[in-house]
Coordinates of C-alpha atoms in Angstrom, one line a residue:
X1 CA 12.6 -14.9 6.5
X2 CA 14.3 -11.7 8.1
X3 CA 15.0 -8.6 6.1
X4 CA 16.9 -6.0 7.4
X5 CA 16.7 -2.4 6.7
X6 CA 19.1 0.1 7.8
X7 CA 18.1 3.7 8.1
X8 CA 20.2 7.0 8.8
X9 CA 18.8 10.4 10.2
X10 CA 20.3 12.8 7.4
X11 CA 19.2 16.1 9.3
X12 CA 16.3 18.3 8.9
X13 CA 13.6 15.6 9.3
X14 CA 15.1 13.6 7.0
X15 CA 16.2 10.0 6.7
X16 CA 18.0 7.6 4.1
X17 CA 17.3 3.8 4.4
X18 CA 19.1 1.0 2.5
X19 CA 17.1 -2.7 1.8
X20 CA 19.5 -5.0 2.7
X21 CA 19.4 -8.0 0.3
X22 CA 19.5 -5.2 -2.9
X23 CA 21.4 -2.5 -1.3
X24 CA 18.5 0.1 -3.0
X25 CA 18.0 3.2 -1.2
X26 CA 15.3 6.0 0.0
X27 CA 14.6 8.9 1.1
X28 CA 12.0 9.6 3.0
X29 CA 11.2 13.9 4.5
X30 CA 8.8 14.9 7.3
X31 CA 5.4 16.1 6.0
X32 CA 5.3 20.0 5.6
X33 CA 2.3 19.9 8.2
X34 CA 4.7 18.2 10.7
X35 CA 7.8 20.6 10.4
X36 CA 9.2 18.9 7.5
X37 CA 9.9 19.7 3.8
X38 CA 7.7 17.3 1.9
X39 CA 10.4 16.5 -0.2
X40 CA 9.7 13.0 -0.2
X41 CA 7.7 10.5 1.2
X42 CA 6.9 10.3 4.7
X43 CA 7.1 7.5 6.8
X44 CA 3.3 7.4 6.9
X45 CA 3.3 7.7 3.0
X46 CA 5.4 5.0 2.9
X47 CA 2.5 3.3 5.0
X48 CA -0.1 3.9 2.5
X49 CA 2.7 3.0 -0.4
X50 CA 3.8 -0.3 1.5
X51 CA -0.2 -1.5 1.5
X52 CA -1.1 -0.3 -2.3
X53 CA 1.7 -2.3 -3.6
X54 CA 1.3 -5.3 -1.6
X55 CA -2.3 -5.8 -2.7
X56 CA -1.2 -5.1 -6.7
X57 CA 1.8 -7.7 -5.5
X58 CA -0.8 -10.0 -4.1
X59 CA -3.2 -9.8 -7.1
X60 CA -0.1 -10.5 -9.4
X61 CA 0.5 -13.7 -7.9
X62 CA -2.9 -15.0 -8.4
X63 CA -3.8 -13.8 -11.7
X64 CA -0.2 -15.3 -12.4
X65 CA -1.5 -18.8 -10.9
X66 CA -4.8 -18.5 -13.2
X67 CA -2.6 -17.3 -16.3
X68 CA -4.6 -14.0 -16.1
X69 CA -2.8 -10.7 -17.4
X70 CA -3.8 -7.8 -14.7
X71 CA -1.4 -5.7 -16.7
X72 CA -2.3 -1.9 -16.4
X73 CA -3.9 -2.7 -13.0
X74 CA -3.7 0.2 -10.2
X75 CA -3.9 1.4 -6.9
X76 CA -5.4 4.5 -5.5
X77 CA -4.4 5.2 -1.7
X78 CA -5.6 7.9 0.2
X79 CA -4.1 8.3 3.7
X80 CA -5.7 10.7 6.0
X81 CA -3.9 11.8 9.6
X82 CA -5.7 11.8 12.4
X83 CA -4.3 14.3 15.5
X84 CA -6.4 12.8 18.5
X85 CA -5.8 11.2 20.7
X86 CA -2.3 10.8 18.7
X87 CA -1.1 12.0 15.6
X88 CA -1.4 8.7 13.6
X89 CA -2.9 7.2 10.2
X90 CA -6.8 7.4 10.8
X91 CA -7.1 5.8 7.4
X92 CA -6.2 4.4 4.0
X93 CA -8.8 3.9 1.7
X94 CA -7.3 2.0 -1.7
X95 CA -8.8 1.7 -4.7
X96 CA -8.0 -0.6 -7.1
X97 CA -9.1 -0.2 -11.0
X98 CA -8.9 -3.2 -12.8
X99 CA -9.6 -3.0 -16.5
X100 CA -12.8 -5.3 -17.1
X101 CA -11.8 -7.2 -20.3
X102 CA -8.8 -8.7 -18.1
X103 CA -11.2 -10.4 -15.6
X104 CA -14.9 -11.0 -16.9
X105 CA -15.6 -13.8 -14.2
X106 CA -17.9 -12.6 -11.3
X107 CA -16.3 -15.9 -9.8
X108 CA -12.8 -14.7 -10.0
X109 CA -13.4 -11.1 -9.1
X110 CA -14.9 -12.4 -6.4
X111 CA -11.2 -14.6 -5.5
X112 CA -9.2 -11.8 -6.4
X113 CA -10.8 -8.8 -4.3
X114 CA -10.4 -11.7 -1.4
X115 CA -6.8 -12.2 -1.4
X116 CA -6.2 -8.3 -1.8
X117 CA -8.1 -7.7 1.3
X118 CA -5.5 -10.7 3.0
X119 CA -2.8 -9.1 1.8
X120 CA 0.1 -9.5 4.7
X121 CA -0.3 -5.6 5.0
X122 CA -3.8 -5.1 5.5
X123 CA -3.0 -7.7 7.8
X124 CA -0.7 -6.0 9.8
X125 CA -2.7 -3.0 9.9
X126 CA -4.2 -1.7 13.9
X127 CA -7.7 -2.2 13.3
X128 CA -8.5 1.3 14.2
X129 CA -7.1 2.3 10.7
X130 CA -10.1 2.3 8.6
X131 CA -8.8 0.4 5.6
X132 CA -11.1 -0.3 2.9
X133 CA -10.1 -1.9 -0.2
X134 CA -12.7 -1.1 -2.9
X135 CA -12.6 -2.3 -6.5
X136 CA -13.5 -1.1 -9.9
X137 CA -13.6 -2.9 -13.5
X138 CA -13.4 -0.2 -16.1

């Protein structure tokens, strides 16, 4: 399945992308440290956003298949910049808080923290990006 995004260069490091099944729009800004504003995400933010959501999306769908509730579930990404040899992501460490009630089985802890490091981001991620995904049960 192809989706198509469509993005526009607004002026002053600044873009506005459109989804195109929904038709839902963003704004993204250059980072203050790279000339920008910071008024918005940056396209590396959106990075770090893009992988943080898939692994909550990819824990919905298997506490969904086990009729689990991972309601109040999060995601904690921090993205750090590396400037050498490139300026590029040098990593994005998540962490994911799950409250412990909602999954007591070591067994299924164990199946859920696997798919979330499979997610089709982390998937897609260079493997020079140091990208742990760490859990807690709180």
């Amino acid at each position: 399945m192809a989706v198509e995004i469509q993005a526009v260069y607004t002026g002053t490091l600044g873009c506005e992308a459109t989804h195109g099944p929904s038709g839902k729009q963003l704004v993204t800004d250059a980072p203050v440290d790279n000339g920008g504003q910071g008024l918005s995400f940056s396209p590396t933010d959106l990075v770090a956003t893009a992988l943080g959501t898939c692994v909550l999306t990819i824990l919905g769908l298997v506490s969904e298949r086990h009729e689990l509730d991972l309601s109040g579930a999060k995601v904690s990404v921090t993205k750090e910049m590396i400037q050498k040899p490139v300026r590029r992501i040098g990593a994005l460490r998540c962490v994911v808080t799950i409250p412990a009630e909602r999954v007591a089985d070591a067994a299924m802890r164990t199946r859920l923290e696997t798919a979330a490091r499979h997610c089709p981001v982390h998937q897609s991620l260079h493997p020079d990006i140091d990208s742990p995904i760490d859990f807690e049960y709180v």
